[in-house]
mmCIF file of C-alpha atoms in Angstrom:
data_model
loop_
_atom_site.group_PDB
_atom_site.id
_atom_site.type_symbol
_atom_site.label_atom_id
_atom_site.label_comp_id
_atom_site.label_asym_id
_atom_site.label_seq_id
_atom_site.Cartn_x
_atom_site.Cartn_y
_atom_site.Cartn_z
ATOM 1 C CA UNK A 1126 0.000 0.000 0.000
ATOM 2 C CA UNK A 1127 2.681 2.404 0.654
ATOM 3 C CA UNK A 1128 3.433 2.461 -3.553
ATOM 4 C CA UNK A 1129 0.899 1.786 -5.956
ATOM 5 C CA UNK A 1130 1.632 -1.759 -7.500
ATOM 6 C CA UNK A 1131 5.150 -1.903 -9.369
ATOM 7 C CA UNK A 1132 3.833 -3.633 -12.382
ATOM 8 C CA UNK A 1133 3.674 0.018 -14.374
ATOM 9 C CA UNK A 1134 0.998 -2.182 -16.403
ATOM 10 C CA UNK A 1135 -2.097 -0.299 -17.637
ATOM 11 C CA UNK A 1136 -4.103 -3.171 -17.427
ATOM 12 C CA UNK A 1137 -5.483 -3.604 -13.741
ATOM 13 C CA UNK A 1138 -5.064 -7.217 -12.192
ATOM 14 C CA UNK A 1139 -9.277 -7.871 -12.276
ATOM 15 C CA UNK A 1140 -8.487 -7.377 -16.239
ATOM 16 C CA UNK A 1141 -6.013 -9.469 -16.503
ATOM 17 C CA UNK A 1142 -6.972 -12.127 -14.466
ATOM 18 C CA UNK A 1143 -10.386 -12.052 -17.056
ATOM 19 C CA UNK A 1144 -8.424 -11.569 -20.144
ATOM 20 C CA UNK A 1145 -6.492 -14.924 -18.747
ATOM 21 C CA UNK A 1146 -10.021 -16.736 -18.231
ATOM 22 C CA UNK A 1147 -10.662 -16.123 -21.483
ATOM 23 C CA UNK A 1148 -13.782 -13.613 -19.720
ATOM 24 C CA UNK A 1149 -14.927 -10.187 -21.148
ATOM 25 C CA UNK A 1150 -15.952 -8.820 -24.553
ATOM 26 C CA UNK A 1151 -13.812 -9.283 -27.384
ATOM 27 C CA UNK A 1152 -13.050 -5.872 -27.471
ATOM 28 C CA UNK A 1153 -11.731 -5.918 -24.139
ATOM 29 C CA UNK A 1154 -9.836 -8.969 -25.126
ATOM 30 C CA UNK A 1155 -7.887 -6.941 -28.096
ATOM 31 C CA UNK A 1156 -6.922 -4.385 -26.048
ATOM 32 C CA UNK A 1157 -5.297 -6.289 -23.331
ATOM 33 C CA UNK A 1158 -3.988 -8.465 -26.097
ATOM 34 C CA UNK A 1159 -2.202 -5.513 -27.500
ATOM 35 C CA UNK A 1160 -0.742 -4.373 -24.059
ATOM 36 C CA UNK A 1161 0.921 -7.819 -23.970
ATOM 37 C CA UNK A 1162 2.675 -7.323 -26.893
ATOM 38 C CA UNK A 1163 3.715 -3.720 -26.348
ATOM 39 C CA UNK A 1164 4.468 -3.985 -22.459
ATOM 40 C CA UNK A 1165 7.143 -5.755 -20.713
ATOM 41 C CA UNK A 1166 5.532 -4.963 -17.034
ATOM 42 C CA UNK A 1167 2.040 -6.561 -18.797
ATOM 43 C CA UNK A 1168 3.830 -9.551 -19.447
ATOM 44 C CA UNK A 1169 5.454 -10.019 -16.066
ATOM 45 C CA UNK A 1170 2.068 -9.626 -14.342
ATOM 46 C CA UNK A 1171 0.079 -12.223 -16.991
ATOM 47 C CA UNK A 1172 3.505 -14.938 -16.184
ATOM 48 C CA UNK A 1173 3.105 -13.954 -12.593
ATOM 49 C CA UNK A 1174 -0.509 -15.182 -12.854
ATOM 50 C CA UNK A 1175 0.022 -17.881 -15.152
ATOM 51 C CA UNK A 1176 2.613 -19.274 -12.528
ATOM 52 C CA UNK A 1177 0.813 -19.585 -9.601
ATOM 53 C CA UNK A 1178 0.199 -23.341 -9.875
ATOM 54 C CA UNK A 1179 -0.820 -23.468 -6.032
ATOM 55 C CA UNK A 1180 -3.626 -25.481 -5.183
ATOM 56 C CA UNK A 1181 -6.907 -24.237 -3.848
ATOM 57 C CA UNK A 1182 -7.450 -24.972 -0.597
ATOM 58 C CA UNK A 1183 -10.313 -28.147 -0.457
ATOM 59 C CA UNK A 1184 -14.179 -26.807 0.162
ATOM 60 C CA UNK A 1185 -16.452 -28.941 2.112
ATOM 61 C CA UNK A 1186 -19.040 -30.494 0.805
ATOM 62 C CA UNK A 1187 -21.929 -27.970 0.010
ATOM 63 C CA UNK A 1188 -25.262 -28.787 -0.983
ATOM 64 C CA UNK A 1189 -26.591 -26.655 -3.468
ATOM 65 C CA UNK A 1190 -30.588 -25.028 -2.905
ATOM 66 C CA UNK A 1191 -32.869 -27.686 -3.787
ATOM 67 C CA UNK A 1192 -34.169 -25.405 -5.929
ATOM 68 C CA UNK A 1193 -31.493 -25.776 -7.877
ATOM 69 C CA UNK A 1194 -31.109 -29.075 -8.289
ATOM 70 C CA UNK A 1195 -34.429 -29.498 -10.072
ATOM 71 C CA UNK A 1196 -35.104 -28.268 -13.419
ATOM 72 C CA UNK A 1197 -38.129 -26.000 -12.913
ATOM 73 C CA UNK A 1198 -37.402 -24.126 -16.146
ATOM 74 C CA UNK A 1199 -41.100 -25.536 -17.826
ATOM 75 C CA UNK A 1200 -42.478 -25.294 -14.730
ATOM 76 C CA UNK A 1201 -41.458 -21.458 -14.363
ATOM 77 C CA UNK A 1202 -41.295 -20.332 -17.441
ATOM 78 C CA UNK A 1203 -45.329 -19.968 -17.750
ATOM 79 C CA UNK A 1204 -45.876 -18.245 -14.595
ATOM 80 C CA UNK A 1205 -42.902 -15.990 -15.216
ATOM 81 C CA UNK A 1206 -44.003 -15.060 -19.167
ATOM 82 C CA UNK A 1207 -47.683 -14.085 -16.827
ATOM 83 C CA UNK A 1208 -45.623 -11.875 -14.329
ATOM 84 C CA UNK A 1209 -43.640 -10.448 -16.747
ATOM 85 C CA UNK A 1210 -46.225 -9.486 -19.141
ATOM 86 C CA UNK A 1211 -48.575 -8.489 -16.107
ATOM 87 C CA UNK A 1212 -45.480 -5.545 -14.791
ATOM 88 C CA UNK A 1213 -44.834 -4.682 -18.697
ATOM 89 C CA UNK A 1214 -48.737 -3.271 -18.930
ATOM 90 C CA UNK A 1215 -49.765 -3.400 -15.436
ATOM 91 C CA UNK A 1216 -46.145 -1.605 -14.171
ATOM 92 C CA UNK A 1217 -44.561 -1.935 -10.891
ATOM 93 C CA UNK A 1218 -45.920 -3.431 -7.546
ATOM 94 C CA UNK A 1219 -45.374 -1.376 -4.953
ATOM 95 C CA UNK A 1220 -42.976 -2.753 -3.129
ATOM 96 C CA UNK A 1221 -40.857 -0.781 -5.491
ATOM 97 C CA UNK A 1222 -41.107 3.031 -4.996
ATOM 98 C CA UNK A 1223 -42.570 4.135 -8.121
ATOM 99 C CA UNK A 1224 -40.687 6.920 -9.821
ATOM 100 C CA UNK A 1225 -41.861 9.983 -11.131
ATOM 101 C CA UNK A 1226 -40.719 9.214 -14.713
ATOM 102 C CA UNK A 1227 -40.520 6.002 -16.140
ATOM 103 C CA UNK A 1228 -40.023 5.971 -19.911
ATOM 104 C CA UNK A 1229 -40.317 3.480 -22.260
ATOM 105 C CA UNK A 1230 -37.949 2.611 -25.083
ATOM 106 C CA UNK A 1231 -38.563 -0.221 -27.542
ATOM 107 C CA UNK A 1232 -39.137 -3.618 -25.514
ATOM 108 C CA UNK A 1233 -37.838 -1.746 -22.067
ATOM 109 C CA UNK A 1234 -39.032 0.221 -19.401
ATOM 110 C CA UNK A 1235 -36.830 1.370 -16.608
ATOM 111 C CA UNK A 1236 -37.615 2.580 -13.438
ATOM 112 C CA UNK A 1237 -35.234 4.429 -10.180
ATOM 113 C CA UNK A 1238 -35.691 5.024 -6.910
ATOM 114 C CA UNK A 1239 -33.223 6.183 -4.311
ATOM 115 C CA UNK A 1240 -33.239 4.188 -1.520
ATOM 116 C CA UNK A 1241 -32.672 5.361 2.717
ATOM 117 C CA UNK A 1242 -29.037 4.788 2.304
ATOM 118 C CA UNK A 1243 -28.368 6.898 -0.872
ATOM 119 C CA UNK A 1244 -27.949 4.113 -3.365
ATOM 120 C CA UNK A 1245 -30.047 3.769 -6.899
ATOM 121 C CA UNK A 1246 -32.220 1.340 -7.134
ATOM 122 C CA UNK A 1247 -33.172 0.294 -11.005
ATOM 123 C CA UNK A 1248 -35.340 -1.836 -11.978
ATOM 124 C CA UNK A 1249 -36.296 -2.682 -15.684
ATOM 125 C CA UNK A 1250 -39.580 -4.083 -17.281
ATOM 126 C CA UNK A 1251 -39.115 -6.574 -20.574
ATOM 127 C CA UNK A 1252 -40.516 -8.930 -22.188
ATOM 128 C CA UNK A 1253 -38.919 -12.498 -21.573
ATOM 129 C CA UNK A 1254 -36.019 -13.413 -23.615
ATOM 130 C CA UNK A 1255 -34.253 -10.569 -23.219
ATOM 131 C CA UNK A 1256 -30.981 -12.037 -22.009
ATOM 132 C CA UNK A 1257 -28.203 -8.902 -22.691
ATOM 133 C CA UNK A 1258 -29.305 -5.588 -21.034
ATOM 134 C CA UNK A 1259 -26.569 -2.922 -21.122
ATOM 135 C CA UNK A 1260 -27.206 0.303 -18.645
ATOM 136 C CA UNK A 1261 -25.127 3.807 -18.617
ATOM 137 C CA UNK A 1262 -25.836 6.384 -16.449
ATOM 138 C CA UNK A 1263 -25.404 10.357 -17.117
ATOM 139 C CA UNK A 1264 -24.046 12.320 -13.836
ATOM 140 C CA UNK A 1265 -23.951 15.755 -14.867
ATOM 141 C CA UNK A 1266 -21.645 15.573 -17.571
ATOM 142 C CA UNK A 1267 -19.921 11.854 -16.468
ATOM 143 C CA UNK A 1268 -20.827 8.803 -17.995
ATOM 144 C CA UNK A 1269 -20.226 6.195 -16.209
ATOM 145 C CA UNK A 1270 -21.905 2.141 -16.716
ATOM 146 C CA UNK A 1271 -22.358 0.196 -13.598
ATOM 147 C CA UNK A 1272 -21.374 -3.424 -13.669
ATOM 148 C CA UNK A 1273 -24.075 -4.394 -11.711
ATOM 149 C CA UNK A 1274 -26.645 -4.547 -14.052
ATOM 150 C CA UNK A 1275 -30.181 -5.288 -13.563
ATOM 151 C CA UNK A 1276 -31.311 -8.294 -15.720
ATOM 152 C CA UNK A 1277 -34.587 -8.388 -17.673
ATOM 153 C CA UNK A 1278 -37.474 -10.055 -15.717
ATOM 154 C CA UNK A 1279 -38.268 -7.518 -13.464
ATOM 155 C CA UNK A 1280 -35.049 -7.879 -10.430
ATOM 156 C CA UNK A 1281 -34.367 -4.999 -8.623
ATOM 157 C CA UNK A 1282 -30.988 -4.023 -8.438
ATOM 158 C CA UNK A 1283 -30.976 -2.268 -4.894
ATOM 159 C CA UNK A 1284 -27.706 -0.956 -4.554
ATOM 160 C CA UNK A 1285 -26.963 -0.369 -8.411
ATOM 161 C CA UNK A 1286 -24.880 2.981 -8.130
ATOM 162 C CA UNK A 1287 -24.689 6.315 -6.056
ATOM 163 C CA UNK A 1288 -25.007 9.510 -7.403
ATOM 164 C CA UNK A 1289 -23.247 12.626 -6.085
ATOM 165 C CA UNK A 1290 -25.755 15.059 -8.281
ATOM 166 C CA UNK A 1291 -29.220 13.028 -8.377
ATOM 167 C CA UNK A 1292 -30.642 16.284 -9.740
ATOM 168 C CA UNK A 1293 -28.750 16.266 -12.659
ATOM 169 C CA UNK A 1294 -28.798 12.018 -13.420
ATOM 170 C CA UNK A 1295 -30.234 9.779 -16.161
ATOM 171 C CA UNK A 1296 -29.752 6.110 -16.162
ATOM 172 C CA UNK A 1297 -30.600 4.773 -19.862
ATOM 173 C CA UNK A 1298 -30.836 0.817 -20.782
ATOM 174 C CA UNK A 1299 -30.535 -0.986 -23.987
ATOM 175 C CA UNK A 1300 -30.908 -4.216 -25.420
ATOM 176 C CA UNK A 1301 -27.324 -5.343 -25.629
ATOM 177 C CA UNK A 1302 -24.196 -4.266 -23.607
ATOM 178 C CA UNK A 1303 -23.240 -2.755 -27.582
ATOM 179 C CA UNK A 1304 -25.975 -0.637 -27.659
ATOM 180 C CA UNK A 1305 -24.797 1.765 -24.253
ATOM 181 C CA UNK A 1306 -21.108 1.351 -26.083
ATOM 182 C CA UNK A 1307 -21.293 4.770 -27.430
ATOM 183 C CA UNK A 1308 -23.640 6.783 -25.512
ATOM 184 C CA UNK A 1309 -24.000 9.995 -27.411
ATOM 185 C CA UNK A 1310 -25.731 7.411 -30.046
ATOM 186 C CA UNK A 1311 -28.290 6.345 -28.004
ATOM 187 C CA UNK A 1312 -31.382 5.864 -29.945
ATOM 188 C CA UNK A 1313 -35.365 5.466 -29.486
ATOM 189 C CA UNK A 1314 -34.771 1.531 -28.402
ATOM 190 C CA UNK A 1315 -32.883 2.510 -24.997
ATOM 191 C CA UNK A 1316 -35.516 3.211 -22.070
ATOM 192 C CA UNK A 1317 -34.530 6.306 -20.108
ATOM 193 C CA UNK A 1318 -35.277 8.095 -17.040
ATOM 194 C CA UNK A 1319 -34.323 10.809 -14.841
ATOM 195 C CA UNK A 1320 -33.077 9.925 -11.652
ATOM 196 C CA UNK A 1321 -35.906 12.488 -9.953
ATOM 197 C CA UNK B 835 -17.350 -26.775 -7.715
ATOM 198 C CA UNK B 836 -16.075 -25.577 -11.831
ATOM 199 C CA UNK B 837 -17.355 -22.207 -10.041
ATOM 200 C CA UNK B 838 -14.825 -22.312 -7.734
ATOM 201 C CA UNK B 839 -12.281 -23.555 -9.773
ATOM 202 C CA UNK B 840 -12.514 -21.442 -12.070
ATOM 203 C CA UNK B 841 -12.698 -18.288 -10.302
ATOM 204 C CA UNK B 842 -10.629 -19.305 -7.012
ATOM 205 C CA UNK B 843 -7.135 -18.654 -8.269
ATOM 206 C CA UNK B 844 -7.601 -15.455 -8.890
ATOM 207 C CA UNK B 845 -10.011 -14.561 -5.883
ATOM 208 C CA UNK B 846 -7.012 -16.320 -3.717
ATOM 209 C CA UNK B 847 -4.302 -14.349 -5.425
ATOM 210 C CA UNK B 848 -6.374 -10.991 -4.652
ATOM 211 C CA UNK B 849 -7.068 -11.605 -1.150
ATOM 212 C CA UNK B 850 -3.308 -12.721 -0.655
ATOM 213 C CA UNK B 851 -2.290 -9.086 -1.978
ATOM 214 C CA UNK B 852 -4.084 -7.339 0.379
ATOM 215 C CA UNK B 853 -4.140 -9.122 3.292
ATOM 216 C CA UNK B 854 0.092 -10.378 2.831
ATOM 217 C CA UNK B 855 -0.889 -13.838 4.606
ATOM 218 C CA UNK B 856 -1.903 -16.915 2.622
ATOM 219 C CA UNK B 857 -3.748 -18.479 5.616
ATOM 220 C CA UNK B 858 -6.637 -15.724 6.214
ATOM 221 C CA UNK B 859 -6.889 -15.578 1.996
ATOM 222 C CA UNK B 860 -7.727 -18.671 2.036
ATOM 223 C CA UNK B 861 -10.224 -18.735 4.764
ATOM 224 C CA UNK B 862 -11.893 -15.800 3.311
ATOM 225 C CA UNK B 863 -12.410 -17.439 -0.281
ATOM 226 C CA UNK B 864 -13.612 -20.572 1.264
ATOM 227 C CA UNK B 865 -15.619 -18.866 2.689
ATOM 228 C CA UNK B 866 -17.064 -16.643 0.274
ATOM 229 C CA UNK B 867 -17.326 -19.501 -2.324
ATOM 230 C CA UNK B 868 -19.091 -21.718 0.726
ATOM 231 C CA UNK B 869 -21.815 -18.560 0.917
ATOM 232 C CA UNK B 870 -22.025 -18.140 -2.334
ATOM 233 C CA UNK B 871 -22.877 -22.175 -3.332
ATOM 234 C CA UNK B 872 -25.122 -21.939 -0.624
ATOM 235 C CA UNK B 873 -27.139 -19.448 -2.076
ATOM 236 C CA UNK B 874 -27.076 -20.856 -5.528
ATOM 237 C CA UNK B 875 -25.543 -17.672 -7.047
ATOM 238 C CA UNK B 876 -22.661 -19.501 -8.887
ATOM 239 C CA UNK B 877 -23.732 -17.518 -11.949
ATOM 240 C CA UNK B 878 -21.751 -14.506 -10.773
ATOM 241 C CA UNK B 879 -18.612 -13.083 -12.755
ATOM 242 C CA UNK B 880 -14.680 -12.199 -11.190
ATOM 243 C CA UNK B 881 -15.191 -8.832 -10.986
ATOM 244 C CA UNK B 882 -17.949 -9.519 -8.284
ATOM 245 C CA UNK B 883 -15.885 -11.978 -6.550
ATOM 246 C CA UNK B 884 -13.123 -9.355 -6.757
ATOM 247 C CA UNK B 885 -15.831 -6.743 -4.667
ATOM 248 C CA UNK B 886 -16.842 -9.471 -2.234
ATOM 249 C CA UNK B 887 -13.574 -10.613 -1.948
ATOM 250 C CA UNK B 888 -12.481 -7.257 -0.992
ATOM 251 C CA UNK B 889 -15.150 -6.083 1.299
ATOM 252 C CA UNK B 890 -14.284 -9.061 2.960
ATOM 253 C CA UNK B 891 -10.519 -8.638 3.060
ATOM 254 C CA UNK B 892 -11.028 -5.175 4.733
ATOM 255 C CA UNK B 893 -13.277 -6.907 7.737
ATOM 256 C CA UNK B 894 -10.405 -8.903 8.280
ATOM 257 C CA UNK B 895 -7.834 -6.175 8.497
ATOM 258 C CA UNK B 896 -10.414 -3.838 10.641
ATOM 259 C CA UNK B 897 -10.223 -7.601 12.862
ATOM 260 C CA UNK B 898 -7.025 -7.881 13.092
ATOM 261 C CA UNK B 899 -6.505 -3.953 13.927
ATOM 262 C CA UNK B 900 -8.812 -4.469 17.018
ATOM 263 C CA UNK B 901 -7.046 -7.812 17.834
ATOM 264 C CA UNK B 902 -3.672 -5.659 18.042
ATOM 265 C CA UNK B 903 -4.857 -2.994 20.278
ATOM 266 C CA UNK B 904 -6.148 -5.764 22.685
ATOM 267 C CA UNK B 905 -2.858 -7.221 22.448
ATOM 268 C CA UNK B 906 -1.391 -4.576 23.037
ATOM 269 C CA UNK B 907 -3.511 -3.672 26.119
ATOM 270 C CA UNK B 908 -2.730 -7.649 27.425
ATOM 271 C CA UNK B 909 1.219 -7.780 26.999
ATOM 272 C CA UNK B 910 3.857 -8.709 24.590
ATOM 273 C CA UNK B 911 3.882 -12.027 25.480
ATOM 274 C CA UNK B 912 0.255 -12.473 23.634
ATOM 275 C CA UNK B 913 2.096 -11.176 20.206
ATOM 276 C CA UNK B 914 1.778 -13.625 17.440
ATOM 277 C CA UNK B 915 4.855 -14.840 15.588
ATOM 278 C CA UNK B 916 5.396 -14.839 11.878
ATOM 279 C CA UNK B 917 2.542 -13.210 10.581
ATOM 280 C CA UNK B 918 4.420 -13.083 7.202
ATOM 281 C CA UNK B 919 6.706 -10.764 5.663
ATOM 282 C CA UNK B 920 8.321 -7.261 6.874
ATOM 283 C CA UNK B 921 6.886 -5.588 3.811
ATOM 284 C CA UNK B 922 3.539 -7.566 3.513
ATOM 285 C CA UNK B 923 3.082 -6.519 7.652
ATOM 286 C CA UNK B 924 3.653 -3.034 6.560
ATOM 287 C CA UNK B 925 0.861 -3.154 3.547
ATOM 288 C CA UNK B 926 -1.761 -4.697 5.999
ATOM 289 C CA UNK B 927 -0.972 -2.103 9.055
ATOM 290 C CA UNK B 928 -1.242 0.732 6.979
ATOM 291 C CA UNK B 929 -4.693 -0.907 5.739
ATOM 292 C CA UNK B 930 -5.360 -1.168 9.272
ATOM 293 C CA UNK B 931 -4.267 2.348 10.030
ATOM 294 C CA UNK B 932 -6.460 3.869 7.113
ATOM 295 C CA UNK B 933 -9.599 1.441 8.033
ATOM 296 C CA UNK B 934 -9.392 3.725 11.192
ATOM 297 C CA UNK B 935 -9.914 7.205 9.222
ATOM 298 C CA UNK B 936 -11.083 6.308 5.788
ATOM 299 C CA UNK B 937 -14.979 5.536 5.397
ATOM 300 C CA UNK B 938 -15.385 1.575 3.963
ATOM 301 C CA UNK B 939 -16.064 3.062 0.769
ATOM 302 C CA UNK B 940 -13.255 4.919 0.161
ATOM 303 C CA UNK B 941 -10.726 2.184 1.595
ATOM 304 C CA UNK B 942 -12.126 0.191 -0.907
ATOM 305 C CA UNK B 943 -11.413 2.289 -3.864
ATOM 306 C CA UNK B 944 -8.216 2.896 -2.258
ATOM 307 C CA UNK B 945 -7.614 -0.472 -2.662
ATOM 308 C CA UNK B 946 -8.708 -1.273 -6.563
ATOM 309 C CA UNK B 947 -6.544 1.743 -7.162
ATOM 310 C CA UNK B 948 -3.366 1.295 -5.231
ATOM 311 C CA UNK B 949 -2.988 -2.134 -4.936
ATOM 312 C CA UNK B 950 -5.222 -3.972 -7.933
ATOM 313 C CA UNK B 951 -4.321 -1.339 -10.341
ATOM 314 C CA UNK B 952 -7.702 -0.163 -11.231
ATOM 315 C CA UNK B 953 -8.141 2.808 -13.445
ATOM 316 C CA UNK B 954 -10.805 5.609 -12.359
ATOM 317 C CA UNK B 955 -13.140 4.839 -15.133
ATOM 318 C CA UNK B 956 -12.616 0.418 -13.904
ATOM 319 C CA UNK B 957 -13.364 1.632 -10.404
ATOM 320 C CA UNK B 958 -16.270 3.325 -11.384
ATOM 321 C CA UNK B 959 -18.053 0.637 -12.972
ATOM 322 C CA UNK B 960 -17.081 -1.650 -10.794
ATOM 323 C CA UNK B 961 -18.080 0.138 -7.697
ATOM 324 C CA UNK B 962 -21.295 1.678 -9.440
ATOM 325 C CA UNK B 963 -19.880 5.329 -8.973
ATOM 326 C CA UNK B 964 -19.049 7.948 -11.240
ATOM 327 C CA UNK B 965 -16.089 8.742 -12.146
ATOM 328 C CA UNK B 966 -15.890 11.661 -10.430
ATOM 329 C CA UNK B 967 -17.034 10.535 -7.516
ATOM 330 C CA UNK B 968 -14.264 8.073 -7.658
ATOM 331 C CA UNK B 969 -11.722 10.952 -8.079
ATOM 332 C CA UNK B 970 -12.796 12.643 -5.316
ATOM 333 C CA UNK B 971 -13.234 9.654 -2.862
ATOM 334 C CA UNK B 972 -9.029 8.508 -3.931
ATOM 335 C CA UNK B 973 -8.317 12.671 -3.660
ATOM 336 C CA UNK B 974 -9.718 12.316 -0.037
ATOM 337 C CA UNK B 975 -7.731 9.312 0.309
ATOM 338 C CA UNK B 976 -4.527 10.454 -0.592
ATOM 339 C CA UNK B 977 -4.462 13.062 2.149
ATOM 340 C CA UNK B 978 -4.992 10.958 4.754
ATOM 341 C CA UNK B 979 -2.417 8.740 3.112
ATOM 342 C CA UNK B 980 -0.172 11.422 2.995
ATOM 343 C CA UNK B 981 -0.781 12.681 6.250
ATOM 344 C CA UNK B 982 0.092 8.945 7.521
ATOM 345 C CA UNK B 983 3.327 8.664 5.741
ATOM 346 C CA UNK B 984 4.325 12.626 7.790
ATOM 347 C CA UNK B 985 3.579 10.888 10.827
ATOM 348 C CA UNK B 986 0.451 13.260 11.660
ATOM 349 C CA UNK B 987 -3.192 11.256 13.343
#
């Protein structure tokens, strides 16, 4: 702590570590790529990780929720299509503060709150089947896109982000982690709202 | 149990840097992976792991703090032995130290950005923040670093 890490590597160790999984986009992918080829410090980090052969230690035996173990997905997936399609016309129960705007945009509606403790809730209405949802959120002039992303069927993300200037926010989803890529082209399919 | 083999490593390897003692990273990933399998949410992703994994890291330290100053209340003789080494001790005091004056979310961004080598813009996503929030959280930060490192409370 008393010196930031010595690798002198752009590429944080969370990236690495993913680019080594083979985990992220492929964009992400070609740009640590590149910073292996052109960085010495890059290299010694990925051989540092690729090195550490250590063993795990053992985990107990765990069982998993018996929910879980069964496959309930054609037991679920009518009830669910019902909910779903009940919040998408219905909206929101209220166990969810409603906000004061909620607007649609193509197949999604999206929805914030702030909770007691400061943080942004979001939650976003779609039709099942939506599997990719990409968010970005406008702070005064930031942009900035949460990782934590709410998913498509209706989950609340409760502690999605904090906002220093809540006045001056706007949290925008997508279809597709591609569409929030460039956020100045956002276009009528992303659902957006003001934060109050 | 692919979950945890996947991800484990580099959970380990994380919790290893910050805390500079393999034993308490390895209880803390065994027993964030034991919560996690319990709950069924082995769908998550390494950069949550790496947040958990942190938060969890920095309850240790805060621990381990309090466990010094009752040591140091009971005696010498008390003192563990070998808690790893000289310079690994020093990163995990001066955790310590700044758990003591730093608000939990700022230590933690202190963290992705002095030890895991986080950018602003990869420590605002990850933390849900904006970026300049970020900046002003590690600007905060760094004066109480700096005011550690001239000796001052």
């Amino acid at each position: 702590m008393t010196a930031p890490m010595p690798s002198g590597c752009e590429v944080s160790w969370l990236r690495m570590e993913m680019y080594l999984l083979g985990d992220g986009g492929e964009a992400e992918r070609d740009v640590v790529a590149t910073r292996l080829q052109d960085c010495a410090h890059c290299r010694q980090m990925a051989a540092e990780i690729r090195e550490d052969t250590r063993s795990l230690p053992m985990l107990p035996e765990v069982p998993e929720p018996w929910w879980r173990r069964l496959d309930l997905r054609w037991m679920v997936a009518p009830p669910v299509l019902v909910a779903a399609l009940a919040l998408f016309f219905v909206g929101p129960t209220a166990d969810f503060p409603p906000a004061e705007v909620a607007v649609k945009g193509g197949n999604l509606a999206v929805e914030t709150a702030i909770a007691a403790d400061g943080r942004v809730q979001v939650r976003v209405t779609c039709p099942p089947g939506i599997e990719d949802l990409g968010i970005v959120v406008f702070e005064g002039r930031e942009v900035f896109r949460p990782l934590e992303m709410p998913t498509c069927g209706n989950r609340v993300v409760a502690g999605a982000m904090t906002v220093d200037e809540p006045d001056d926010t706007m949290v925008c989803v997508a279809e597709g982690a591609a569409a929030v890529a460039r956020p100045a082209q956002l276009g009528p399919m992303a659902a957006c709202t003001p934060l109050r | 149990m692919d979950f945890y083999r996947r991800y484990g490593p580099a959970v380990l390897r994380k919790c290893e840097r910050m805390l500079g003692n393999r034993q308490d990273a390895e209880d803390i990933v065994q027993n964030l992976f034991i919560d996690l399998i319990r709950k069924g949410r082995t769908d998550v992703g390494l950069a949550y792991l790496y947040r958990a994994a942190t938060t969890r890291s920095l309850n240790v330290i805060r621990n381990r703090k309090r466990r010094q100053e009752l040591l140091d209340r009971h005696g010498e003789a008390l003192r563990p032995r070998g808690m790893g080494t000289e310079g690994e001790v020093v990163t995990a005091e001066l955790l310590a130290e700044l758990a003591r004056q730093l608000d939990p979310k700022t230590l933690e961004i202190l963290v992705y950005a002095h030890q895991d080598h986080m950018s602003q813009q990869e420590i605002s996503s990850l933390c849900g923040l904006s970026r300049k929030t970020v900046g002003k959280r590690l600007q905060r930060a760094r004066v109480t670093l700096e005011s550690l490192a001239g000796g001052a409370p």
